[in-house]
Coordinates of C-alpha atoms in Angstrom, one line a residue:
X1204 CA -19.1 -96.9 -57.5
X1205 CA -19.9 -93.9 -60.1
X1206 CA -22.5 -96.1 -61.8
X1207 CA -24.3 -97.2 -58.7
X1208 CA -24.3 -93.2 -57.7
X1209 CA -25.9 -92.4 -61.0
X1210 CA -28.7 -95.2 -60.7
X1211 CA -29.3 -93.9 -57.1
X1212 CA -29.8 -90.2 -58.4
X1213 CA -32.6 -92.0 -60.3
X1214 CA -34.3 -94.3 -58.1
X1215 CA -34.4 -91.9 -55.5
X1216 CA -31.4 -91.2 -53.1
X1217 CA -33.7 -91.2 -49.9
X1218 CA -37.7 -92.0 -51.4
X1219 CA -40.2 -94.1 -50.1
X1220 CA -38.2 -97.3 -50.8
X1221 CA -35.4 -96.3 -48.4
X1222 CA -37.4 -94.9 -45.7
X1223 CA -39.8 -97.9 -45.7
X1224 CA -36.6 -100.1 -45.4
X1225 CA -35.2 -97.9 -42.8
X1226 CA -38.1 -97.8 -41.0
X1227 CA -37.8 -101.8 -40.6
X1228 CA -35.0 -102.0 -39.7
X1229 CA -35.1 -100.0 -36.8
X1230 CA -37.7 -102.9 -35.7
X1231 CA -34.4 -105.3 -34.5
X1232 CA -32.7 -103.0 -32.6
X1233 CA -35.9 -103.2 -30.3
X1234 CA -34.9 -107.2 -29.6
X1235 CA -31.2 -106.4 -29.5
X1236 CA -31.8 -104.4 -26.7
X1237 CA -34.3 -107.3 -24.7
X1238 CA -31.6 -109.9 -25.3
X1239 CA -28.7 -107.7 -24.6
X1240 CA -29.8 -106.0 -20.8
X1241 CA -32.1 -108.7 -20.4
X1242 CA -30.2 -110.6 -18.1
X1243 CA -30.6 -107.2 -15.6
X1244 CA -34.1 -108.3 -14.7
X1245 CA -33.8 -112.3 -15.5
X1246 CA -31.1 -112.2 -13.7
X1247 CA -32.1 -109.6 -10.7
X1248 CA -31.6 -110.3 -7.1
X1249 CA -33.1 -110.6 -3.8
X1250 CA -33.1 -110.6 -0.2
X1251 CA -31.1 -114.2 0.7
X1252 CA -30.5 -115.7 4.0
X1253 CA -29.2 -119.0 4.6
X1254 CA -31.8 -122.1 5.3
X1255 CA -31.9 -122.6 8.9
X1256 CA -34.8 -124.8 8.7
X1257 CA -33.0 -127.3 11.0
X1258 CA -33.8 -125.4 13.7
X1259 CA -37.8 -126.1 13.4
X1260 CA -36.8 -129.6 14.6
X1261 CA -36.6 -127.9 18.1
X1262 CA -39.4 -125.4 17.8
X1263 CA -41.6 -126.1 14.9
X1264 CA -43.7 -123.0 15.9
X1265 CA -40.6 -120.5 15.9
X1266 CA -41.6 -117.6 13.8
X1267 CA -39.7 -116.8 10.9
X1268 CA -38.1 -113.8 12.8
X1269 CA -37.1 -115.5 15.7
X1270 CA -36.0 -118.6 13.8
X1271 CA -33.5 -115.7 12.1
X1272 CA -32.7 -114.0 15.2
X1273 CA -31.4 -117.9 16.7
X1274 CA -29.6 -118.7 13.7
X1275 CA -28.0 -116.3 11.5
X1276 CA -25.7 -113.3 12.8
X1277 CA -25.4 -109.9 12.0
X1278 CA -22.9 -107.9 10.0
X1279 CA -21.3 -104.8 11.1
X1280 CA -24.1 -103.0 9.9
X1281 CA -26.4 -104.4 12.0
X1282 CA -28.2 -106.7 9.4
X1283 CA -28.6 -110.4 9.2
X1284 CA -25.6 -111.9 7.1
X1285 CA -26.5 -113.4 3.6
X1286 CA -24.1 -116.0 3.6
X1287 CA -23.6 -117.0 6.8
X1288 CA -25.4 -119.0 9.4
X1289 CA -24.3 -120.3 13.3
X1290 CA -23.3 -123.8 12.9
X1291 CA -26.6 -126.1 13.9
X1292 CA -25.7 -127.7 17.4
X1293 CA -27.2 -131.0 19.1
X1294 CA -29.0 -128.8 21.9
X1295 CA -32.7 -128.4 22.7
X1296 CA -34.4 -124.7 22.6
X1297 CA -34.6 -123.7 25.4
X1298 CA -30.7 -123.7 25.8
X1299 CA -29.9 -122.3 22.6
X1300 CA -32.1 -119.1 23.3
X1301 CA -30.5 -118.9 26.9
X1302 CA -27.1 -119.3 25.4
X1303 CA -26.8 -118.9 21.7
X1304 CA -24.5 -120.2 19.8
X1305 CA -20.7 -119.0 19.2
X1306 CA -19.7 -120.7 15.8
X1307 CA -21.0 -119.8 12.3
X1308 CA -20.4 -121.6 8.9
X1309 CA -21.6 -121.2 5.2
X1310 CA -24.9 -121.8 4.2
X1311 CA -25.5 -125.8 4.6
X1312 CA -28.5 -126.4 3.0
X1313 CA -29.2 -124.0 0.3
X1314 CA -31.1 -120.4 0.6
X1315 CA -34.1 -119.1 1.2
X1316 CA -35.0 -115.5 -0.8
X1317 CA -37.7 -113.0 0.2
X1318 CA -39.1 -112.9 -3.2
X1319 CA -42.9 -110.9 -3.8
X1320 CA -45.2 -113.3 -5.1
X1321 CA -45.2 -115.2 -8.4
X1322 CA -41.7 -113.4 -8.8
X1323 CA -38.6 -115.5 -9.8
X1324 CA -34.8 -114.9 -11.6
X1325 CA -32.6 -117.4 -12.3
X1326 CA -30.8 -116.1 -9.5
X1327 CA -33.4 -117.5 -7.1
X1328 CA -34.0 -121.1 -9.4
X1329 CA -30.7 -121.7 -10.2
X1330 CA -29.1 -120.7 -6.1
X1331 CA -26.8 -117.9 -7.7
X1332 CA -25.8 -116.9 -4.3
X1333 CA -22.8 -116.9 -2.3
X1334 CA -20.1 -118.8 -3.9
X1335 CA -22.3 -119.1 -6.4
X1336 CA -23.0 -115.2 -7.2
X1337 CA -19.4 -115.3 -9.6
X1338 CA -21.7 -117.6 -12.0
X1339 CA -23.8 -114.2 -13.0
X1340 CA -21.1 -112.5 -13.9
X1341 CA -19.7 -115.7 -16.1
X1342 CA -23.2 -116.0 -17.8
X1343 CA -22.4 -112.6 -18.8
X1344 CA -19.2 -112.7 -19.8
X1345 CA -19.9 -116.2 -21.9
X1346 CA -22.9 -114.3 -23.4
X1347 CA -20.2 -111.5 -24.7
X1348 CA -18.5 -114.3 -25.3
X1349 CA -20.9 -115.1 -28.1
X1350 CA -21.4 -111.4 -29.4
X1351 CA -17.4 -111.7 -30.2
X1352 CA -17.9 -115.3 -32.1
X1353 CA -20.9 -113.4 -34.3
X1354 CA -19.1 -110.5 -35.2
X1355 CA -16.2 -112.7 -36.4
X1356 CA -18.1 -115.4 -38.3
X1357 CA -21.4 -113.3 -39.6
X1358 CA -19.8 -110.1 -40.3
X1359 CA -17.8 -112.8 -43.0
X1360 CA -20.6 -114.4 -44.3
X1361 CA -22.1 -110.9 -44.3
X1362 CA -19.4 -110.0 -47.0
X1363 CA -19.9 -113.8 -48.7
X1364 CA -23.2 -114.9 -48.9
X1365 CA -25.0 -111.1 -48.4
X1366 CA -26.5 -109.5 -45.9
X1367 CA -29.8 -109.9 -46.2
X1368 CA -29.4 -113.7 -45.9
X1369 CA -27.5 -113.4 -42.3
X1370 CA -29.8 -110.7 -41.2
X1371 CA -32.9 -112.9 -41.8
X1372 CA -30.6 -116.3 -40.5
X1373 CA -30.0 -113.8 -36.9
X1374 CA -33.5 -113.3 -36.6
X1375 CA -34.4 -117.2 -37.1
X1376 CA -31.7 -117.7 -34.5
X1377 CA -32.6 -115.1 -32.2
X1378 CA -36.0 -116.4 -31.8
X1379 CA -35.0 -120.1 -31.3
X1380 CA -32.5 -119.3 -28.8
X1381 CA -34.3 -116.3 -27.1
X1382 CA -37.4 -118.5 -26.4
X1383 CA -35.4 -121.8 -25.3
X1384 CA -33.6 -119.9 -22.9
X1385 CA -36.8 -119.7 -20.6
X1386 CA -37.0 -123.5 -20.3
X1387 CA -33.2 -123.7 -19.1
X1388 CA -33.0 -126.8 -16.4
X1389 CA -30.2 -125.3 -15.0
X1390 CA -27.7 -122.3 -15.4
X1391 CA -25.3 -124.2 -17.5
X1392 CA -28.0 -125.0 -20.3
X1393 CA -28.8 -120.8 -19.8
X1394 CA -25.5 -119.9 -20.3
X1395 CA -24.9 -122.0 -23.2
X1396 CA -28.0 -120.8 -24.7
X1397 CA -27.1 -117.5 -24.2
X1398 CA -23.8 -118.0 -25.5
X1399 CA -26.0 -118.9 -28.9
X1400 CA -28.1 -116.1 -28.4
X1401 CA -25.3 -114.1 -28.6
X1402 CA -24.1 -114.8 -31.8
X1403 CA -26.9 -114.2 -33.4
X1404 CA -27.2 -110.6 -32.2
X1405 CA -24.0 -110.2 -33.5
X1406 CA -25.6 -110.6 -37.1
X1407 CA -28.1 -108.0 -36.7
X1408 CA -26.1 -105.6 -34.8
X1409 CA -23.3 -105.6 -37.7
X1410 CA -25.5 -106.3 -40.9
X1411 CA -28.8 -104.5 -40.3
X1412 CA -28.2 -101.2 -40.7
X1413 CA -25.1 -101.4 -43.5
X1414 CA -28.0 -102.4 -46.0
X1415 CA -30.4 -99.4 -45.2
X1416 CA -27.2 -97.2 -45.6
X1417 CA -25.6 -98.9 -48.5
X1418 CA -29.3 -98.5 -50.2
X1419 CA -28.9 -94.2 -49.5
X1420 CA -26.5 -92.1 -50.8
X1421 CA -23.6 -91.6 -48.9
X1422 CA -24.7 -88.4 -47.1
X1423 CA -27.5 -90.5 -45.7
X1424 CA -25.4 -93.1 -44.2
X1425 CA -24.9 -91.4 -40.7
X1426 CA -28.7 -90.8 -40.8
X1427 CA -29.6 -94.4 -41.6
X1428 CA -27.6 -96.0 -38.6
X1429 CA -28.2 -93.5 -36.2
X1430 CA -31.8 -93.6 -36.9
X1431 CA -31.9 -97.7 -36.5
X1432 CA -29.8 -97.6 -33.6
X1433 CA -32.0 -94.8 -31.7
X1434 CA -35.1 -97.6 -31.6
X1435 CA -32.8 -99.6 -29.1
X1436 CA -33.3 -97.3 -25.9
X1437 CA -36.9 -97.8 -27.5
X1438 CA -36.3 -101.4 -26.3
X1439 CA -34.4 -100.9 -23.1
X1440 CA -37.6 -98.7 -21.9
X1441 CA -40.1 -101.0 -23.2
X1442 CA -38.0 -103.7 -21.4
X1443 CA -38.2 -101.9 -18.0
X1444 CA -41.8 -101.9 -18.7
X1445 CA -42.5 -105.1 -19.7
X1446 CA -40.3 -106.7 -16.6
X1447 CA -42.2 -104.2 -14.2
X1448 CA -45.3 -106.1 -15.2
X1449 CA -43.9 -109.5 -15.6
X1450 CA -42.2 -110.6 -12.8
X1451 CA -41.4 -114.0 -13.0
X1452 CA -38.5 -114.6 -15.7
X1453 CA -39.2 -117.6 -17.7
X1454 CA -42.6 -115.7 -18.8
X1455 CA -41.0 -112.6 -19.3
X1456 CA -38.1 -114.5 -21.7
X1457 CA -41.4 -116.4 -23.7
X1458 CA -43.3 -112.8 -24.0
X1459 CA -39.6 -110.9 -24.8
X1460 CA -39.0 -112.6 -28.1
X1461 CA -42.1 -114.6 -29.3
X1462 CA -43.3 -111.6 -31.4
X1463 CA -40.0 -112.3 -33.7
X1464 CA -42.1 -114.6 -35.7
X1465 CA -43.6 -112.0 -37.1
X1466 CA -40.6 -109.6 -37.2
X1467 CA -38.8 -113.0 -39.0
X1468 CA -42.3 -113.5 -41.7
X1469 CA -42.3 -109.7 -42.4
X1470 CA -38.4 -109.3 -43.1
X1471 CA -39.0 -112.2 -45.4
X1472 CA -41.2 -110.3 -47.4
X1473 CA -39.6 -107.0 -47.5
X1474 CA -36.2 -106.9 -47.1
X1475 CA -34.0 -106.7 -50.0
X1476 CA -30.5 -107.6 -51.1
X1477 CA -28.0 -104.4 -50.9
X1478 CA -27.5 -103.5 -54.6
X1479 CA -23.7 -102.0 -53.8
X1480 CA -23.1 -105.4 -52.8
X1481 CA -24.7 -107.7 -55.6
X1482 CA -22.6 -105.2 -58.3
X1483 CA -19.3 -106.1 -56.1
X1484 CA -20.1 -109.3 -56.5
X1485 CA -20.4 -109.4 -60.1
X1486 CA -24.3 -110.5 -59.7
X1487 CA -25.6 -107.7 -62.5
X1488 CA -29.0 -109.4 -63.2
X1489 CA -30.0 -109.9 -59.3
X1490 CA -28.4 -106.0 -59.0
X1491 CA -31.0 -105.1 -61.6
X1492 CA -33.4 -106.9 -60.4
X1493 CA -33.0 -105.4 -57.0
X1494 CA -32.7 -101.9 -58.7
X1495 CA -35.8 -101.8 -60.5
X1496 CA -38.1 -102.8 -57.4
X1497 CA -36.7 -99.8 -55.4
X1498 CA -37.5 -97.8 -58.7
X1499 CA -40.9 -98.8 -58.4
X1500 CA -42.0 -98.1 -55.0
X1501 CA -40.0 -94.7 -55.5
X1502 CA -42.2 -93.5 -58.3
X1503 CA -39.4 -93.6 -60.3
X1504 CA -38.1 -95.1 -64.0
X1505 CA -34.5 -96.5 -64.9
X1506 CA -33.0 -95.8 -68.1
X1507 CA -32.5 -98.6 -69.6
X1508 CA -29.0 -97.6 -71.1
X1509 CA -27.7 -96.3 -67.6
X1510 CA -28.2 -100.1 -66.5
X1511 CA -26.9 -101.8 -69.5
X1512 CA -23.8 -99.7 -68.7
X1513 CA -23.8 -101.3 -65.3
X1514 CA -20.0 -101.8 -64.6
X1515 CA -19.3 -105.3 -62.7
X1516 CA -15.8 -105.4 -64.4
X1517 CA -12.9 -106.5 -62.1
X1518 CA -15.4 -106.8 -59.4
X1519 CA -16.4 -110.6 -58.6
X1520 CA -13.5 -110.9 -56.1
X1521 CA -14.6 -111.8 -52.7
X1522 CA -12.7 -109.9 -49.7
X1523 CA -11.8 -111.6 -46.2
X1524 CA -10.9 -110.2 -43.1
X1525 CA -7.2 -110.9 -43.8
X1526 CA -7.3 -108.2 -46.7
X1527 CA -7.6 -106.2 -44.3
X1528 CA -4.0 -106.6 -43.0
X1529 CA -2.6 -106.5 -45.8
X1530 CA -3.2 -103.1 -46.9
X1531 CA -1.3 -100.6 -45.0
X1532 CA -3.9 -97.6 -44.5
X1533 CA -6.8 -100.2 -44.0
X1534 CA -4.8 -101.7 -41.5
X1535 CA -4.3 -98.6 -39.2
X1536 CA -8.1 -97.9 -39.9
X1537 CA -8.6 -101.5 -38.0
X1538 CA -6.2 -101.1 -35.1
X1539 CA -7.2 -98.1 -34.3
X1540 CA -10.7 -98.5 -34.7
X1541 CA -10.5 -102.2 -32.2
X1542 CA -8.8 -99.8 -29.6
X1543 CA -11.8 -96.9 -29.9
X1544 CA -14.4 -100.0 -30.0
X1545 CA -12.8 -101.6 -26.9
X1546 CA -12.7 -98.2 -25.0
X1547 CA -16.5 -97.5 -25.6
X1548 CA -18.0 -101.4 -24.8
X1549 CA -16.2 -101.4 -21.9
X1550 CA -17.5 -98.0 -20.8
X1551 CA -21.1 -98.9 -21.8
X1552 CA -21.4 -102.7 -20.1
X1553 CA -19.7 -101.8 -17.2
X1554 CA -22.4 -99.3 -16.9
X1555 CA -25.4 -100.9 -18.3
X1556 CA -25.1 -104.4 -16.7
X1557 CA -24.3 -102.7 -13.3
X1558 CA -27.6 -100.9 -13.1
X1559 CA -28.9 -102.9 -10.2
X1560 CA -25.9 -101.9 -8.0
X1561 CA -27.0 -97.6 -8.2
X1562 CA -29.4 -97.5 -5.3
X1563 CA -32.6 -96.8 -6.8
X1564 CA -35.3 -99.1 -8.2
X1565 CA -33.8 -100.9 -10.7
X1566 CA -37.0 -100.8 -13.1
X1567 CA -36.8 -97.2 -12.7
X1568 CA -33.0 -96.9 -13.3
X1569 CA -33.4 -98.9 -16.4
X1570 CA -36.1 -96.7 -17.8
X1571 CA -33.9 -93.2 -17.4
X1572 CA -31.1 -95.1 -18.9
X1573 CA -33.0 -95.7 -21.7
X1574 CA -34.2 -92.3 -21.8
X1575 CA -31.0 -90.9 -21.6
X1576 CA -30.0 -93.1 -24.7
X1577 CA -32.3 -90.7 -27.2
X1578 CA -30.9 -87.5 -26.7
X1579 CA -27.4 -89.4 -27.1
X1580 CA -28.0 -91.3 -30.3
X1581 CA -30.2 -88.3 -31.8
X1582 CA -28.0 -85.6 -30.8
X1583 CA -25.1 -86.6 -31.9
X1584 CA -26.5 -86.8 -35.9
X1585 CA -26.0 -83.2 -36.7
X1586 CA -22.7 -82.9 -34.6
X1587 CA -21.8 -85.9 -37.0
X1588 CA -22.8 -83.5 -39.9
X1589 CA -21.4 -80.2 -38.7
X1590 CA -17.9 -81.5 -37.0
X1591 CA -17.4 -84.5 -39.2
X1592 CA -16.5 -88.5 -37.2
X1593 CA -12.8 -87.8 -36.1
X1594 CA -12.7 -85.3 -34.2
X1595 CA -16.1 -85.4 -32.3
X1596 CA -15.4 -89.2 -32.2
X1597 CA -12.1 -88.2 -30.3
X1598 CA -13.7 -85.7 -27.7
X1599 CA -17.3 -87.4 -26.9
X1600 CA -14.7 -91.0 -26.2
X1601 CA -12.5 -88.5 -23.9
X1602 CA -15.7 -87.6 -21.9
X1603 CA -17.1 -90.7 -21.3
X1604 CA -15.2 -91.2 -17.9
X1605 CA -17.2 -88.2 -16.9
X1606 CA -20.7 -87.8 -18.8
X1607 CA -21.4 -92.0 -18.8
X1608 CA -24.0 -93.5 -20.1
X1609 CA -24.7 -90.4 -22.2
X1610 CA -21.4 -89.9 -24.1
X1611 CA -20.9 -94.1 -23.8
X1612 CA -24.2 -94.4 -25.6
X1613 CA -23.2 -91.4 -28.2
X1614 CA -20.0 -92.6 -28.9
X1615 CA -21.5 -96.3 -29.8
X1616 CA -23.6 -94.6 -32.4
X1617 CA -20.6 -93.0 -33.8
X1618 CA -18.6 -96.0 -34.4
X1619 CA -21.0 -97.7 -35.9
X1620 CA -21.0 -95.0 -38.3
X1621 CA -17.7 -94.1 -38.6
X1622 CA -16.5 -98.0 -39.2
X1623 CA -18.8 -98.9 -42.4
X1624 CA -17.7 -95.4 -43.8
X1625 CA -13.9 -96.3 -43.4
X1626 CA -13.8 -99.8 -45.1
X1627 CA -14.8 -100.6 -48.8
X1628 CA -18.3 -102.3 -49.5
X1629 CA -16.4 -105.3 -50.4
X1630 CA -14.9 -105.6 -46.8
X1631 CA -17.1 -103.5 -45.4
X1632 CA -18.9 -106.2 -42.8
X1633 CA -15.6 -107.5 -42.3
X1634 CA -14.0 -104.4 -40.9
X1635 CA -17.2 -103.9 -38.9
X1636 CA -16.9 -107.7 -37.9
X1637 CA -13.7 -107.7 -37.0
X1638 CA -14.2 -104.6 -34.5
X1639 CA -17.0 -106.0 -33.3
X1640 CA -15.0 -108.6 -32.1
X1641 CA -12.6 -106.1 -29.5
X1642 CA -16.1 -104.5 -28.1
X1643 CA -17.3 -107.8 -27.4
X1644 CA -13.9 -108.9 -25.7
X1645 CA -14.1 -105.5 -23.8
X1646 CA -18.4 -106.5 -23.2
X1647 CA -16.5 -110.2 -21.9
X1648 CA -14.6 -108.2 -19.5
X1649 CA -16.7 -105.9 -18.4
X1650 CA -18.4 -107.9 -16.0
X1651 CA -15.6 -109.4 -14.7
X1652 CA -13.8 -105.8 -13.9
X1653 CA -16.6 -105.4 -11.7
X1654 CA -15.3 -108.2 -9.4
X1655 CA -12.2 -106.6 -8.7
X1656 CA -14.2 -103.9 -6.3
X1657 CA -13.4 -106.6 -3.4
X1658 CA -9.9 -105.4 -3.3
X1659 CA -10.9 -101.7 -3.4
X1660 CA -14.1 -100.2 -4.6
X1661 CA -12.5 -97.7 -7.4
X1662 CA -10.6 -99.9 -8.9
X1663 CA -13.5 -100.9 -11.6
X1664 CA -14.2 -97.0 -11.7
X1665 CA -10.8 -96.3 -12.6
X1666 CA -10.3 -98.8 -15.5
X1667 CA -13.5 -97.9 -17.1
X1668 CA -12.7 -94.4 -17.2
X1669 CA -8.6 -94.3 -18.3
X1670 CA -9.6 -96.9 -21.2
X1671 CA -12.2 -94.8 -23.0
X1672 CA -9.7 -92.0 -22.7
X1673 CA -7.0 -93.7 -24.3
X1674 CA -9.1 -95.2 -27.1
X1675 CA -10.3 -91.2 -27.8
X1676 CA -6.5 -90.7 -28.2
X1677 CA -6.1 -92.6 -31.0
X1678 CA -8.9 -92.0 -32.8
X1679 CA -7.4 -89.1 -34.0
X1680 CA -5.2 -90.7 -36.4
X1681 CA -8.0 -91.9 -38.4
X1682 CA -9.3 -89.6 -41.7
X1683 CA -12.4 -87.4 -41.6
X1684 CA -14.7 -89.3 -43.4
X1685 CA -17.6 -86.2 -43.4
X1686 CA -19.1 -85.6 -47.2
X1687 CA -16.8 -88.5 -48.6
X1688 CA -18.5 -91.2 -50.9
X1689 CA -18.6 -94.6 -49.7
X1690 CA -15.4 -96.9 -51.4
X1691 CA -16.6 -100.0 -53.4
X1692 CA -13.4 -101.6 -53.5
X1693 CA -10.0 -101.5 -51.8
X1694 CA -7.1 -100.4 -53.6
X1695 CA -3.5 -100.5 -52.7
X1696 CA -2.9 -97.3 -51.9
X1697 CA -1.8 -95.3 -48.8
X1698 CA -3.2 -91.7 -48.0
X1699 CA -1.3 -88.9 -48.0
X1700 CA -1.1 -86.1 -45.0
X1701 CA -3.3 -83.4 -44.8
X1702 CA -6.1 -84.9 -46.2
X1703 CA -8.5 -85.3 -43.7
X1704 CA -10.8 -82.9 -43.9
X1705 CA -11.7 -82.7 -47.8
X1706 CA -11.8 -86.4 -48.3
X1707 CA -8.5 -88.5 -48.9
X1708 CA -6.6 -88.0 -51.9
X1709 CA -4.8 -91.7 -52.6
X1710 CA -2.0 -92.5 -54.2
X1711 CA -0.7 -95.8 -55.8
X1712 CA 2.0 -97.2 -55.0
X1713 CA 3.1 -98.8 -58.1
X1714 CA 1.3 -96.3 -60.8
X1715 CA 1.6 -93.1 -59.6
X1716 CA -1.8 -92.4 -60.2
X1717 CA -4.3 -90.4 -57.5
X1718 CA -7.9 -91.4 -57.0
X1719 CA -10.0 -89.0 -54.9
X1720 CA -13.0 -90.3 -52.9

């Protein structure tokens, strides 16, 4: 909106006021990252062998290596099996160690894990092992599960009742769920908990950053997101940390996400309403209101006469998701934007949540991963400025089969980006919302794919990589959206060729008229 532009040239485009609210809310992305690739080290592993305990019945001084040796056989490889154990036979020691004995079965009476001390997962609590291991990968799928119902309910309320108000709800829920997860009974309370977890990240990962950009002038809007989004390798290193230390995972949930109770009092305090929003909305007094405080902390006055001229005419009208459909270029911006979101989530979880499975120490691993994640959020903010979205959005997707984790973790910073600046501010959480909702489908399936290695081991490989390549495809029908000032409203219009690259010249289909933005 012109009149919103104006104000902002004298507010401050980028002053204090924005950078202090930038600066915050980098702070979630921190706790996005614990709840998100928390489940690597809550969830981690260890050496399992079947309980053969009916064995000390015969011997009751057997050591544990001989009671092994009597009882479980070896794979292939040479090592004791996990899952398997010789069937217990009515026969006294002596005999079986002369003989041994021919038949093997599952486990019959639960596990037993070589865990270090005061070390625990819900792997080891809950018996995730065996026929029981497929119940990981379904907490993880459940918990993407409840990503996808976030970013189609909050992303809606987002555009209804404000952002700030579902930013500050995800952080009340984030903490209640976050902290009951470490008193889970059993792994269908966890899961379900997750599930609700979930959801709430949803609301941050899709609302946060929208009001630090839609506070900036549209030439800060790339800056603003990637900046937020560059604190969440932040977390996953701090995570690696923190588990390192804390090795027993119902402490490590409590200590993960009790500090959001001051995270929750402080955004209380200090975050505001988005001011593009409250004018869509037709709220001129709170707009004001909102307006003025920013003023203030900038160093800066309002003329009075430049906000009684505040246009909020024709503006009250709330948008939905289904708008969307119904207007033609919005719609291809959707589509095509769910297929470049799918691509990219499916690229990055299949990755990320696989990080135990790489062969080095998995606290290490997790620590370069997150180092790795700077460069590739950072980095690609002045190739966002110098190539424009579409086309560097279309190559670094392309590449992600090849460079991983880097171009995977790039190309999430992109769309993030690239969506808010394609939809209007009146739909704007509802676009972002709704493709959310395919790169949570494609986090659902991520973990799943990975089960498919039984049949052959580069079958997962080989989905995650032809995917992201497709989705880089398509991006490329999408406008350049480099230098272009964000949209307010949607119109029913439908761009005309050849206007990519020096904004998109639109053209109604009724009037004639042409509106460039």
């Amino acid at each position: 909106m012109s009149n919103f532009r104006q104000i902002l040239k004298e507010i401050g485009e980028f002053g204090l006021f924005q950078k202090r609210l930038v600066a915050a809310l980098c702070i979630p992305s921190i706790f996005i990252a614990f709840d998100v690739i928390g489940q690597v080290f809550t969830g981690i592993s260890f050496p399992n062998y079947c309980n053969t305990d009916w064995i000390l019945d015969r011997g009751p001084n057997l050591t544990y290596e001989k009671q092994r040796n009597l009882t479980i056989p070896m794979n292939k490889n040479g090592k004791f099996e996990s899952c398997q154990m010789f069937t217990p036979v009515d026969l006294d020691l002596e005999t079986i160690e002369a003989y041994g004995i021919n038949t093997t079965t599952g486990c019959l009476n639960g596990s037993y894990f070589e865990v270090p001390k005061d070390a625990s997962s819900i792997v080891t609590e809950f018996n995730l092992v065996c026929d029981r291991s497929s119940l990981i990968e379904a907490s993880q799928s459940i918990y993407m599960a409840g990503l996808l119902v976030g970013a189609l309910v909050l992303g809606q309320m987002a555009d209804r009742f404000g952002r700030r108000f579902v930013v500050l709800l995800s952080l009340l829920l984030m903490l209640l769920f976050g902290v009951s997860t470490s008193f889970s009974p059993n792994i269908y309370v966890y899961m379900v908990l997750k599930f609700l977890s979930g959801i709430s990240i949803s609301g941050i990962m899709v609302n946060a950053f929208v009001i630090g950009g839609e506070w900036s002038d549209s030439s800060k809007f790339a800056f603003c997101t990637i900046i937020c989004h560059s604190f969440y390798p932040l977390g996953l290193m701090m995570l690696s940390g923190i588990a390192y230390l804390i090795r027993n995972w119902r402490t490590l949930q409590l200590v993960l996400f009790s500090p959001l109770v001051l995270v929750l009092g402080m955004f209380y305090w200090i975050l505001p309403e988005s001011a593009r929003w409250l004018i869509t909305q037709g709220r001129k007094k709170e707009a004001i209101k909102e307006v003025r405080r920013a003023a203030k902390v900038n160093g800066r006055k309002v003329p009075e006469d430049l906000l009684d001229k505040l246009d909020v005419e024709g503006t009250s009208k709330r948008g939905n998701m289904l708008d969307i459909f119904k207007i033609s270029y919005l719609r291809k911006y959707a589509l095509v934007m769910s297929c470049v979101w799918f691509g990219t989530s499916l690229m990055y979880y299949g990755l990320s949540l696989n990080v135990g499975n790489f062969g080095l120490d998995i606290y290490l691993t997790q620590f370069i991963f997150g180092v790795v994640e700077i460069p590739a959020r950072l980095g690609c903010l002045p190739l966002l400025q110098r190539f424009g979205r579409r086309i560097y959005l279309a190559v670094v997707v392309t590449v992600i089969a090849v460079l991983g984790k880097f171009a995977a973790t790039a190309s999430f910073s992109i769309v993030y980006v690239y969506t808010a600046e394609l939809y209007p501010t009146t739909l704007r959480q509802n676009g972002v919302g709704l493709n959310s909702m395919c790169a949570r489908v494609a986090g659902i399936l991520a973990p799943l794919i990975r089960l498919l290695g039984v049949y052959h081991s580069t079958i997962p490989m080989l989905i995650y990589g032809i995917v992201p390549i497709v989705a880089g495809g398509v991006c490329l029908l999408l406008p350049e959206t480099r230098n272009v000032e964000l949209k307010d409203h949607a119109e029913h219009m439908k761009p005309e060729s050849g206007t990519a690259e020096n904004g998109c010249v639109m053209k109604e289909e009724e009037s004639g008229n042409s509106t460039r933005f």
